[in-house]
Coordinates of C-alpha atoms and ligand atoms in Angstrom, one line a residue:
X1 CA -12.9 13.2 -38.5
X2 CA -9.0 13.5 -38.7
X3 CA -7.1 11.0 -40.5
X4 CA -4.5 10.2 -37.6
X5 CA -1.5 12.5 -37.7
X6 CA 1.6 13.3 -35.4
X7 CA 2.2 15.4 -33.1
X8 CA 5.6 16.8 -31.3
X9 CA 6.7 15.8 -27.5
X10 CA 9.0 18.3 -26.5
X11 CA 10.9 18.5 -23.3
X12 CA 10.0 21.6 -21.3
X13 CA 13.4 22.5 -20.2
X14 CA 14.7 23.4 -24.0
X15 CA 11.4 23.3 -25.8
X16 CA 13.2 20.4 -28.0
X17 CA 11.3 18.1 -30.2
X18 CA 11.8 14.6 -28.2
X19 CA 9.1 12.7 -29.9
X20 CA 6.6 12.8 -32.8
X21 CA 3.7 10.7 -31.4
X22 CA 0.7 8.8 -33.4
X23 CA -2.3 11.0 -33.1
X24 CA -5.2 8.0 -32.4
X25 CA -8.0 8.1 -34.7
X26 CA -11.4 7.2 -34.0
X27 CA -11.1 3.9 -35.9
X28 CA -7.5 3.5 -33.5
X29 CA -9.8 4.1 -30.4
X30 CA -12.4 1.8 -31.6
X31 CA -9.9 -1.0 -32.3
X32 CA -8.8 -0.8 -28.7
X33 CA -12.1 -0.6 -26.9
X34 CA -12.9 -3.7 -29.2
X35 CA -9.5 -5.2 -27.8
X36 CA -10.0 -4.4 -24.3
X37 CA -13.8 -6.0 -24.7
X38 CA -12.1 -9.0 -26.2
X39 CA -9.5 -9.7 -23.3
X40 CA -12.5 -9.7 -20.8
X41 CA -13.5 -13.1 -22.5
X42 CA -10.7 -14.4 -22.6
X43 CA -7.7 -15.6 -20.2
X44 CA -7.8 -12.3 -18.2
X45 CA -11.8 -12.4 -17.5
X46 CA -11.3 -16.1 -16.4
X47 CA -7.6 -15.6 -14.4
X48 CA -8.5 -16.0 -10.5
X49 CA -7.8 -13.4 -7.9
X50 CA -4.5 -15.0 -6.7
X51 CA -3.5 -15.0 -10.3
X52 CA -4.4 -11.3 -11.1
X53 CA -2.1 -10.5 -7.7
X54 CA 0.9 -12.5 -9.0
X55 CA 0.6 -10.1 -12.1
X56 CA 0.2 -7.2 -10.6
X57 CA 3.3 -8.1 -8.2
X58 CA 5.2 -9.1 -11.3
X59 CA 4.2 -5.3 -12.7
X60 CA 5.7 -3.6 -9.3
X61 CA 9.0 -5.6 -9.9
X62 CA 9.1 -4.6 -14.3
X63 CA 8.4 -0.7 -13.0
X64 CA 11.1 -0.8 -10.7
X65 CA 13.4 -3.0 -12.6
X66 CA 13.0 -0.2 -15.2
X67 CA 13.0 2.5 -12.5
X68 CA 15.5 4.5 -14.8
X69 CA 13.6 4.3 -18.2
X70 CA 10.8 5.4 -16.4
X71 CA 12.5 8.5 -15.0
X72 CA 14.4 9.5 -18.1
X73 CA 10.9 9.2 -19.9
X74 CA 9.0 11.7 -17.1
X75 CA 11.7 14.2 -16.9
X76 CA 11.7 14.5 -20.8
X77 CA 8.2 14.8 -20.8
X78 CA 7.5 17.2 -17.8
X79 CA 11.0 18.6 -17.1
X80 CA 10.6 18.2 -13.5
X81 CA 13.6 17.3 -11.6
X82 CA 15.0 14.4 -11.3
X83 CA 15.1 14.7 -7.4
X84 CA 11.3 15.0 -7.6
X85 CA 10.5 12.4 -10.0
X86 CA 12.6 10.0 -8.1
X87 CA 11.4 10.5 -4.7
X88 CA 7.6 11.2 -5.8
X89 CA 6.7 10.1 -9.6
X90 CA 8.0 6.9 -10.3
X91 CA 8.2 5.2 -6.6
X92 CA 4.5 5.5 -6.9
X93 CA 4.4 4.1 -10.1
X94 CA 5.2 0.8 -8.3
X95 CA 3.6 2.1 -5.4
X96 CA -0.1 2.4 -6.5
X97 CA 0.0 -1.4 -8.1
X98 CA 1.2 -3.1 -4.6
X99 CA -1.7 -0.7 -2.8
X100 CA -3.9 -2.8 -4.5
X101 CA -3.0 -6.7 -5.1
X102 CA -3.0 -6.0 -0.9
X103 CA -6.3 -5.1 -1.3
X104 CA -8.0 -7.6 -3.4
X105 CA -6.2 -10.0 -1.4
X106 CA -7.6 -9.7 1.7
X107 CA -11.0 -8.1 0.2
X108 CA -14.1 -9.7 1.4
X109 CA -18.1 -8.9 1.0
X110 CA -21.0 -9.1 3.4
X111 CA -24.2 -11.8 3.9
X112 CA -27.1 -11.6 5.6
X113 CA -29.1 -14.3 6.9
X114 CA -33.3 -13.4 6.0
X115 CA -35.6 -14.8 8.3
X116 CA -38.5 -16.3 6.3
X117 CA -42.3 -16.4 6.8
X118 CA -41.8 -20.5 6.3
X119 CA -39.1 -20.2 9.1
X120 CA -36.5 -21.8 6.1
X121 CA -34.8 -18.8 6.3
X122 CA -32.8 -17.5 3.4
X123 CA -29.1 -16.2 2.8
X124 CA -28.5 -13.0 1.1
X125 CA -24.6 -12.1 -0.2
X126 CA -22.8 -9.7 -1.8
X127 CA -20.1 -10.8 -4.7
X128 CA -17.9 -8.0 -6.6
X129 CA -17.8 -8.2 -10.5
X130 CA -15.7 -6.4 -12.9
X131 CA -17.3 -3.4 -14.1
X132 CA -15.9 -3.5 -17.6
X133 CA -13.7 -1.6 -19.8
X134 CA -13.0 1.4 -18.2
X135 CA -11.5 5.0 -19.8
X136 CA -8.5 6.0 -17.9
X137 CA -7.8 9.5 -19.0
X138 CA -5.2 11.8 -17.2
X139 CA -3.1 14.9 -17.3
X140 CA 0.5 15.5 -17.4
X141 CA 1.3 17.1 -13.9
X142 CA 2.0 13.8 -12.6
X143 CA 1.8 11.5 -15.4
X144 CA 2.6 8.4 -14.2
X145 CA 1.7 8.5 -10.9
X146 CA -1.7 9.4 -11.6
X147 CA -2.2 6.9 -14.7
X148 CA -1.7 4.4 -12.0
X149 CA -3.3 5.1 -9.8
X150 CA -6.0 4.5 -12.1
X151 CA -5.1 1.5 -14.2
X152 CA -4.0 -0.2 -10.9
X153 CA -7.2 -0.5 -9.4
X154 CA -8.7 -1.3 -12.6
X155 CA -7.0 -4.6 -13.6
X156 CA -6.6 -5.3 -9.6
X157 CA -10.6 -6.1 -9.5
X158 CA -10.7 -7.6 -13.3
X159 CA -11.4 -4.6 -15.8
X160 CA -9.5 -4.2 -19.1
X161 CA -8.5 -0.2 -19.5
X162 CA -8.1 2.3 -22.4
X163 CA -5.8 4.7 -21.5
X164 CA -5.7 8.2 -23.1
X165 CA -2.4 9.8 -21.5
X166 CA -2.3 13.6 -21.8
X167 CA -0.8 14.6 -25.4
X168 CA 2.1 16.8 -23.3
X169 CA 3.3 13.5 -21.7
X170 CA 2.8 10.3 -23.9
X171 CA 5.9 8.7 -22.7
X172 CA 5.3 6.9 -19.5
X173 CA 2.0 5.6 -20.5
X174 CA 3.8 3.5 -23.4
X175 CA 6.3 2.8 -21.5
X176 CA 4.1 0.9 -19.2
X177 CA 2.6 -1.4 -22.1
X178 CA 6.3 -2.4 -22.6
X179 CA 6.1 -3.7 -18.6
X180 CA 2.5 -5.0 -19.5
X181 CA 3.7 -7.3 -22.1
X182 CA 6.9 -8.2 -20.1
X183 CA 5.1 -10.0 -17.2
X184 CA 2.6 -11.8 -19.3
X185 CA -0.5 -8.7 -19.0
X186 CA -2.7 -10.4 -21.8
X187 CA -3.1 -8.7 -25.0
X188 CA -6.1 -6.1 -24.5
X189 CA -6.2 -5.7 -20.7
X190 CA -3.9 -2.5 -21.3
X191 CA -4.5 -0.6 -24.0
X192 CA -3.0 3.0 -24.7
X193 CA -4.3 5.9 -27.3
X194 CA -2.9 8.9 -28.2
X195 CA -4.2 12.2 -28.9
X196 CA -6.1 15.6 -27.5
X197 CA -9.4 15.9 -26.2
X198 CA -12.2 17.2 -28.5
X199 CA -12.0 15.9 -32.2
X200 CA -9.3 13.3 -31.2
X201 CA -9.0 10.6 -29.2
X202 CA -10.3 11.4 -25.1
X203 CA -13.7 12.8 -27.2
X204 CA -14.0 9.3 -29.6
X205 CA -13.0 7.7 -26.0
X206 CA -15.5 8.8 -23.3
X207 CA -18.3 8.8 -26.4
X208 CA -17.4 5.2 -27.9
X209 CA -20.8 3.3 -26.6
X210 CA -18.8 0.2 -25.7
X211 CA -16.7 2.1 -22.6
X212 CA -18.4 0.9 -19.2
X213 CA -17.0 3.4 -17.2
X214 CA -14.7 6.7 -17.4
X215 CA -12.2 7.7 -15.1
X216 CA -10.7 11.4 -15.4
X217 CA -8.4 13.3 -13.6
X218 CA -7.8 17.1 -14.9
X219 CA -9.5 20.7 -15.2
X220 CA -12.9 20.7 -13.6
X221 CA -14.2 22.1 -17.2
X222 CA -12.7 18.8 -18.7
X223 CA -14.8 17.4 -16.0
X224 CA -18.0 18.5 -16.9
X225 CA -17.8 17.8 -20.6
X226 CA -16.7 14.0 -19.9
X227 CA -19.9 13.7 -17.3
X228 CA -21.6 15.0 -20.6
X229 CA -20.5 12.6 -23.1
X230 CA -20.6 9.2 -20.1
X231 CA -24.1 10.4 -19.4
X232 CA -25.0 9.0 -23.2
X233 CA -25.6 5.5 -22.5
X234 CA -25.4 6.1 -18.4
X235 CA -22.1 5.0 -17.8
X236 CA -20.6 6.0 -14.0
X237 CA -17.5 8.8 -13.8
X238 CA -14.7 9.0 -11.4
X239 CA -13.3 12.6 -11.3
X240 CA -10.6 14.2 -10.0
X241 CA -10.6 17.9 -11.3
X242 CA -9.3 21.1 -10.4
X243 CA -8.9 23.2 -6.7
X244 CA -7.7 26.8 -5.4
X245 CA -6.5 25.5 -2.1
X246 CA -6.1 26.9 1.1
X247 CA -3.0 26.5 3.3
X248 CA -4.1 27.8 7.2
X249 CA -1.7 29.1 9.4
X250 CA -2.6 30.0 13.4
X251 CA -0.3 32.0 15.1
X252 CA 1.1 29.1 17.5
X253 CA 2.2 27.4 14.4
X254 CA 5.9 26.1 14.5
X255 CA 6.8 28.6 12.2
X256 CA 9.9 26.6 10.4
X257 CA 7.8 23.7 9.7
X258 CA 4.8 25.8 8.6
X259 CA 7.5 27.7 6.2
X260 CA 8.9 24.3 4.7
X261 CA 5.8 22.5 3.7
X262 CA 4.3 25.1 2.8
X263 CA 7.1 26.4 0.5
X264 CA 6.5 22.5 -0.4
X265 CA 2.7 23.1 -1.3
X266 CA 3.0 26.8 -3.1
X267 CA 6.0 25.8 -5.3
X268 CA 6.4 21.6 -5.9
X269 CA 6.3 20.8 -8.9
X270 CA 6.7 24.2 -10.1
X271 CA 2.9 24.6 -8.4
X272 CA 1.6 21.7 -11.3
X273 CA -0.1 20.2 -8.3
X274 CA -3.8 19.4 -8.0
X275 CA -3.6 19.4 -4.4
X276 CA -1.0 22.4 -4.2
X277 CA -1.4 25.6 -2.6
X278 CA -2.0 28.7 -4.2
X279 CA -4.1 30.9 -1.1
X280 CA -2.5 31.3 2.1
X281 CA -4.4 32.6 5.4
X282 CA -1.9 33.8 7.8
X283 CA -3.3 34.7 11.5
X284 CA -2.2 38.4 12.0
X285 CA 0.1 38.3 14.8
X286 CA 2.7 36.6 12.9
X287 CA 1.9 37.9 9.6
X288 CA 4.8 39.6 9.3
X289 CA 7.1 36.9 10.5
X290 CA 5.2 34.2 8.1
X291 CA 5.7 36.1 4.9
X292 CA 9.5 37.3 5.6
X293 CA 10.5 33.6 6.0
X294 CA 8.3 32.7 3.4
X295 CA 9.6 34.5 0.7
X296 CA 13.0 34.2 2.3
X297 CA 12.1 30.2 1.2
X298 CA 10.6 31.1 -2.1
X299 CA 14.0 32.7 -3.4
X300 CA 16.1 29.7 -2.7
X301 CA 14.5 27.3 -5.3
X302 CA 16.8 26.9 -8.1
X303 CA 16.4 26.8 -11.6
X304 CA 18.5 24.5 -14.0
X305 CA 18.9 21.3 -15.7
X306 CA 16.2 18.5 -14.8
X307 CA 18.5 15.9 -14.7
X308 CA 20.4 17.6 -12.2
X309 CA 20.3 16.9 -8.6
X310 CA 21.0 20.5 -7.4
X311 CA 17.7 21.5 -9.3
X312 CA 14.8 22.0 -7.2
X313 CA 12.5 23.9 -9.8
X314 CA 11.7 22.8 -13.3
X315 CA 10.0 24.7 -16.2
X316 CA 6.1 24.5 -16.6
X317 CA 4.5 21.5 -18.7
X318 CA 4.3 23.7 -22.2
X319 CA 4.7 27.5 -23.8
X320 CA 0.6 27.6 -23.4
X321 CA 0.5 26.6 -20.1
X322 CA 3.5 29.3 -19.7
X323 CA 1.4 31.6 -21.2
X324 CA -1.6 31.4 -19.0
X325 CA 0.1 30.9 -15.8
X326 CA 2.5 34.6 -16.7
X327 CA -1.4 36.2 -17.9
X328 CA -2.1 35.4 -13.7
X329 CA 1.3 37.0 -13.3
X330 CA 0.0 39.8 -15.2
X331 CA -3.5 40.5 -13.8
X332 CA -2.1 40.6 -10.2
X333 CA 0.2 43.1 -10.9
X334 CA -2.6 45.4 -12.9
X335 CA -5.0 44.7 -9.8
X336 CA -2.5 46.6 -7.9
X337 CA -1.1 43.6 -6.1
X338 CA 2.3 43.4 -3.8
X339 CA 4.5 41.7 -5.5
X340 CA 6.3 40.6 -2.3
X341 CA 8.5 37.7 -4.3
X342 CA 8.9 37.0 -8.1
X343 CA 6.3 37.7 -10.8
X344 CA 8.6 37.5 -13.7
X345 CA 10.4 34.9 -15.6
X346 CA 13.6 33.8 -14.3
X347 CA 17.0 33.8 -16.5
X348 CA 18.5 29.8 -16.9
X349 CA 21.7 30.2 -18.8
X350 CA 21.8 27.1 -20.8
X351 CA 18.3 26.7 -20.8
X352 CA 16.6 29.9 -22.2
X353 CA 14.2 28.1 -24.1
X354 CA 12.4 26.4 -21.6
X355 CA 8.9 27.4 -20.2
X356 CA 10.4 28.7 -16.6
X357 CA 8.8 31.3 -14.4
X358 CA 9.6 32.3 -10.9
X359 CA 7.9 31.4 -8.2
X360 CA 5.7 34.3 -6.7
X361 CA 3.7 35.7 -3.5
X362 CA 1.4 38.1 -3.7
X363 CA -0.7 39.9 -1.5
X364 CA -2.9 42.8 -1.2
X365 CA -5.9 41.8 -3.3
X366 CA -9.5 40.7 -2.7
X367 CA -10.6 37.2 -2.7
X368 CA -12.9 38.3 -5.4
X369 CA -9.9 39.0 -7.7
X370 CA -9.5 35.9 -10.4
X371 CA -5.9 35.7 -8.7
X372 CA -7.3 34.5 -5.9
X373 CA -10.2 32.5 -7.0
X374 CA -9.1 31.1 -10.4
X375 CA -6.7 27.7 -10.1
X376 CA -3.8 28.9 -11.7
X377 CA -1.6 25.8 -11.6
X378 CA 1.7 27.6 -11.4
X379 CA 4.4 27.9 -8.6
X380 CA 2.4 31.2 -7.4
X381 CA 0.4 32.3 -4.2
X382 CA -1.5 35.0 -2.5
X383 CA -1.1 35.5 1.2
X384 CA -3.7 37.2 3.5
X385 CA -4.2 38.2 6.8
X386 CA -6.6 37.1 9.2
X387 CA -7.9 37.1 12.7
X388 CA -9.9 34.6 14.3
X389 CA -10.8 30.8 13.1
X390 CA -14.1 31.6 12.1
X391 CA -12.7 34.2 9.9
X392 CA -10.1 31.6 8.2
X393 CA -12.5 28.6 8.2
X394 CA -15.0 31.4 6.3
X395 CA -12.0 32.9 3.7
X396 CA -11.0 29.1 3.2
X397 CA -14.5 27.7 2.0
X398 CA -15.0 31.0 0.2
X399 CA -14.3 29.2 -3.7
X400 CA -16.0 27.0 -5.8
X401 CA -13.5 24.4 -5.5
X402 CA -13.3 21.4 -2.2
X403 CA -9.7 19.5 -3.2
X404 CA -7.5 19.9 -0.3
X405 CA -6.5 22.2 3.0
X406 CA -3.2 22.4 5.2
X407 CA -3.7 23.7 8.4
X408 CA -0.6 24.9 11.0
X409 CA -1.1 25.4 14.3
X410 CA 0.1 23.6 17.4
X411 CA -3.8 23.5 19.0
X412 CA -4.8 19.8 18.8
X413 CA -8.3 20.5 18.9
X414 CA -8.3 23.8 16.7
X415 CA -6.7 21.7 14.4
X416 CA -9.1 18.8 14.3
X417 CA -12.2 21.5 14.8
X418 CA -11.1 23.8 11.9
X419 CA -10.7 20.4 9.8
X420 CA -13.8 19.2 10.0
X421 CA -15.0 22.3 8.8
X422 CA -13.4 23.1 5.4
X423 CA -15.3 21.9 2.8
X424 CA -12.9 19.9 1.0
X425 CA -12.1 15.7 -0.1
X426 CA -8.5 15.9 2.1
X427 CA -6.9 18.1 5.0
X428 CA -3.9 17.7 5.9
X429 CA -2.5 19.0 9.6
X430 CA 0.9 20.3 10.4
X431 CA 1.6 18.3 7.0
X432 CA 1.0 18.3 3.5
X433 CA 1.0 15.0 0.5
X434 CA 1.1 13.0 3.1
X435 CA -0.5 9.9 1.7
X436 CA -2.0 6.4 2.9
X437 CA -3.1 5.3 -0.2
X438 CA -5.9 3.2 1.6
X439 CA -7.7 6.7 2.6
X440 CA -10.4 7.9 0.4
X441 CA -9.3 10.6 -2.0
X442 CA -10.5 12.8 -4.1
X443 CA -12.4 16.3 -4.1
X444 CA -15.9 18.0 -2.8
X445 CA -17.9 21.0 -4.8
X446 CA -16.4 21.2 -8.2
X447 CA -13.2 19.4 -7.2
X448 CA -14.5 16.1 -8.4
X449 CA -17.0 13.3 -8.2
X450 CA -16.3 10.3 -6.4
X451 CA -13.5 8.9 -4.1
X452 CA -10.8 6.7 -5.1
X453 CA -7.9 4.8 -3.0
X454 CA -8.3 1.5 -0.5
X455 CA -11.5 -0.1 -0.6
X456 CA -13.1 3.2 -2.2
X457 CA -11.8 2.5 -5.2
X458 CA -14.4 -0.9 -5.6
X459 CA -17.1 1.3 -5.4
X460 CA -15.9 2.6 -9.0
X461 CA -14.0 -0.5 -10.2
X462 CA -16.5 -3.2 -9.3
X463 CA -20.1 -3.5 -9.6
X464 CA -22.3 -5.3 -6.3
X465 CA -24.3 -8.5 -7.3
X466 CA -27.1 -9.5 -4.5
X467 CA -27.5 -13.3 -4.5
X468 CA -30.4 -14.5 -2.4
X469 CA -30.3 -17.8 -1.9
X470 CA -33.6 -20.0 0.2
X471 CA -32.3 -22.4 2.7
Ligands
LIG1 N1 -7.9 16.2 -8.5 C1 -6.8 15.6 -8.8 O1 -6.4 14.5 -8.3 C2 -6.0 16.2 -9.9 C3 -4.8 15.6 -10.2 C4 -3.9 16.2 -11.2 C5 -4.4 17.3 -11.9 N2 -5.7 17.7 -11.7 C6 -6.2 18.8 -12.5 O2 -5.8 18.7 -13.9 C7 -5.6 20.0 -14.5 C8 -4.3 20.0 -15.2 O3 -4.2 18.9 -16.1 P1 -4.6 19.1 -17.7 O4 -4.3 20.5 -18.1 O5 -4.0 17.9 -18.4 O6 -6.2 19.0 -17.6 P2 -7.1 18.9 -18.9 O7 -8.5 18.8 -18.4 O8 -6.8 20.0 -19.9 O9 -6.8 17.5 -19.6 C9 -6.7 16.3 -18.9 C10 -6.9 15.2 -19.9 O10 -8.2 15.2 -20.5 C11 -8.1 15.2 -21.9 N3 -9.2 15.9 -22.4 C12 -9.4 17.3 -22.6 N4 -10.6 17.6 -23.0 C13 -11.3 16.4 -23.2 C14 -12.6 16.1 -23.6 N5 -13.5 17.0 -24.0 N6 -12.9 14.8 -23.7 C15 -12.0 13.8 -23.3 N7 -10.8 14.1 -22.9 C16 -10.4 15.4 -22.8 C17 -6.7 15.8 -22.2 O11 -6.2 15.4 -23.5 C18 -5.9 15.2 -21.1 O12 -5.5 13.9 -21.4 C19 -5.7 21.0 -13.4 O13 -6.9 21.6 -13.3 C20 -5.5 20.1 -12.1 O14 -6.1 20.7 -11.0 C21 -6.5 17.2 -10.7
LIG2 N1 -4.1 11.4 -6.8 C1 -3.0 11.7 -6.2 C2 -2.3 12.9 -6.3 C3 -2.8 14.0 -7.1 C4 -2.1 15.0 -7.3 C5 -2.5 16.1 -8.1 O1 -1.8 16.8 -8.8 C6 -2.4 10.7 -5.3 O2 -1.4 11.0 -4.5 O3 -2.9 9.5 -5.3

């Protein structure tokens, strides 16, 4: 077991050392499972639901009242820019807390009334609980939107919550236990650790025997190793892993709109998206037409400094992540693809250090080819041809993944037919990250287990009690 050690935050842009953070050790991860077992005893486990609302209200107001702190503190540790984090990343920072005080406080469960053989009859009704303390553990494509969309739900129905941000983007996460304390959270309802996952702190997490529950969003391989270590002492999961999405597009699709959000979905984020895009189906008779605008779109992102408004594409999270996403880069290219846009890395005078690739669009190779069936998590796609629906619906569902679909065409009931029938957690028409935070999300096949958002989120963050009660 490591003693606890540092390591380096840098700041993708320049590859600069920004922080040196407390690697948690297992005693560290103890001591705040202990904590967070603790506050369930105390004030927070007896507060009432109108209470825990007024908190999490008070926590909307800190975030936003700190709006800047928090975006400095993203930017630094994702170098996305600013125009993204401050339209996307933080707002829902605030966003995902509000979702749910709504929720809880307008929440109700069901009774039934049970005839009885002495004709007394009986009542039988449902009342939520707390599940416990619950694992939040998360990855650093949208750090603090996704850590909250966890932790929100969480303390909304009464849990306390170890958090184990990812160890490329520490900031936010501490940055909320600052907000925490500053509208009167009680000590141990929000708890953060630092560190990597096997041999550090997500492994002494999801395996400490005290942890009710684990949350997890990241790499469906992640995913499978955390269902390993919460199946010792058979605690639930909530996972939200990987996909290799599909974007549709029928050739009566408004073509500029088509072009935007998808452009949108392929590149966002510099393609660090779960529910991004990285295979596009284009119907034939507007192949052509598709990929010239496409591309067109692809070249006009620019490069520069995050914390400039006139950037509209960042660097990638790290130099490994770099490194696997310009290996894809590589393959395509020795598969004999077309590069039809990018497939390099991009000159950023000013910033030469920084991870940065281009954005790219390939096409001309098999579904078969890891390209096209590996998520890549880069701003990268491959565009094919196609024919007919059944063709598309068919080349869509053909991956081991079920996150998300986009589908373009101006055929209301194509659109709603070839919906239903792509085997995924969200589709989106004529649209894409559209989101009602009530709706249930979250992925099908190896894209996850569970759903999570609205009311779906009890089913994680609450456990059902049956009271049956004679009359
Ligand atoms: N479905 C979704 O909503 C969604 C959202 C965002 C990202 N993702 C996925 O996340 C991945 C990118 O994020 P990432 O690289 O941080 O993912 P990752 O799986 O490498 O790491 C995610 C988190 O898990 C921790 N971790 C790693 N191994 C662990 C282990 N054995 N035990 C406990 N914790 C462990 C990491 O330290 C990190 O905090 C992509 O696959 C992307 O598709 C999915
Ligand atoms: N979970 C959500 C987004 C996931 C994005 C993936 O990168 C959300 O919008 O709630």
């Amino acid at each position: 077991m490591r003693a606890g050690r540092s390591f380096e935050d840098r700041f993708p842009a320049t590859g600069e050392v920004t922080a040196l953070v407390q690697e948690s050790t297992a005693d560290d991860v103890d001591a705040a499972v202990t904590a967070a077992r603790k506050a369930l005893r105390g004030p927070w486990g007896r507060m009432s639901v109108p209470e825990r609302i007024a908190i999490l209200r008070r926590i909307v107001d800190e975030v936003n009242r700190r709006f800047d702190d928090f975006l400095r503190a993203e930017i630094l540790d994702t170098g996305k820019p600013v125009s993204l984090a401050r339209q996307i990343d933080i707002p829902r920072g605030a966003a995902n807390f509000a979702v749910f005080a709504d929720l809880i406080a307008t929440m109700g469960t069901e009774v039934f009334q049970t005839p009885t053989p002495d004709r007394a009859d009986a009542l039988n009704y449902t009342i939520r609980v707390p599940r416990g303390v619950i694992a939040v553990i998360c990855p650093w494509n949208l750090p603090l939107l996704l850590m909250t969309w966890k932790v929100a739900p969480a303390l909304a129905c009464g849990n306390t919550v170890v958090v184990k941000p990812s160890e490329e983007t520490p900031a936010t996460a501490a940055l909320l236990g600052e907000v925490m304390n500053a509208v009167g959270v009680p000590p141990g309802v929000y708890n953060v650790v630092h560190g990597f996952g096997p041999g550090s702190a997500g492994e002494f997490l999801t395996s400490h025997p005290d942890v009710d529950g684990i949350t997890f969003t990241g790499e469906s391989v992640t995913g499978e190793a955390i269902m390993r270590a919460a199946a010792t002492g058979v605690r639930p999961v909530s996972l939200e892993l990987g996909g290799k999405n599909p974007g549709l597009v029928f050739d009566d699709a408004d073509l500029d709109a088509a072009v935007e959000g998808l452009s949108r979905a392929c590149f966002s984020n510099t393609g660090q998206v779960c529910l991004g895009t990285e295979r596009l189906y284009v119907q034939r008779g507007i192949f052509e037409a598709f990929v010239e605008r496409f591309c067109e779109r692809a070249k006009r992102f620019r490069f520069g400094d995050p914390f400039s408004n006139e950037t509209t594409l960042g660097p990638l999270v790290s130099q490994v992540h770099r490194e696997k996403v310009l290996s894809f880069y590589d393959m395509a290219r020795r598969e004999g693809a077309t590069v039809l846009v990018g497939g390099g890395v991009p000159n950023v005078p000013g910033f030469v250090s920084g991870y940065w690739v281009e954005p790219t669009v390939w096409t001309g190779l098999p579904q078969s080819s890891p390209v096209v069936s590996d998520e890549i998590f880069g701003p990268c796609t491959h565009v094919m041809p196609f024919d007919d629906e059944d063709e598309a619906v068919a080349l869509a569902n053909d991956t081991r993944y079920g996150l998300a679909t986009s589908i373009w065409t101006r055929d209301v009931s194509r659109a709603h037919r070839v919906a239903s029938r792509i085997e995924v957690g969200v589709a989106w028409i004529n649209c894409w990250f559209l989101r009602d935070l009530r709706t249930p999300f979250g992925g099908a096949k190896r894209s996850g287990v569970g759903r999570e958002g609205g009311a779906h989120s009890l089913e994680f963050y609450t456990e059902l009690r049956n009271i049956c009660v004679k009359l």
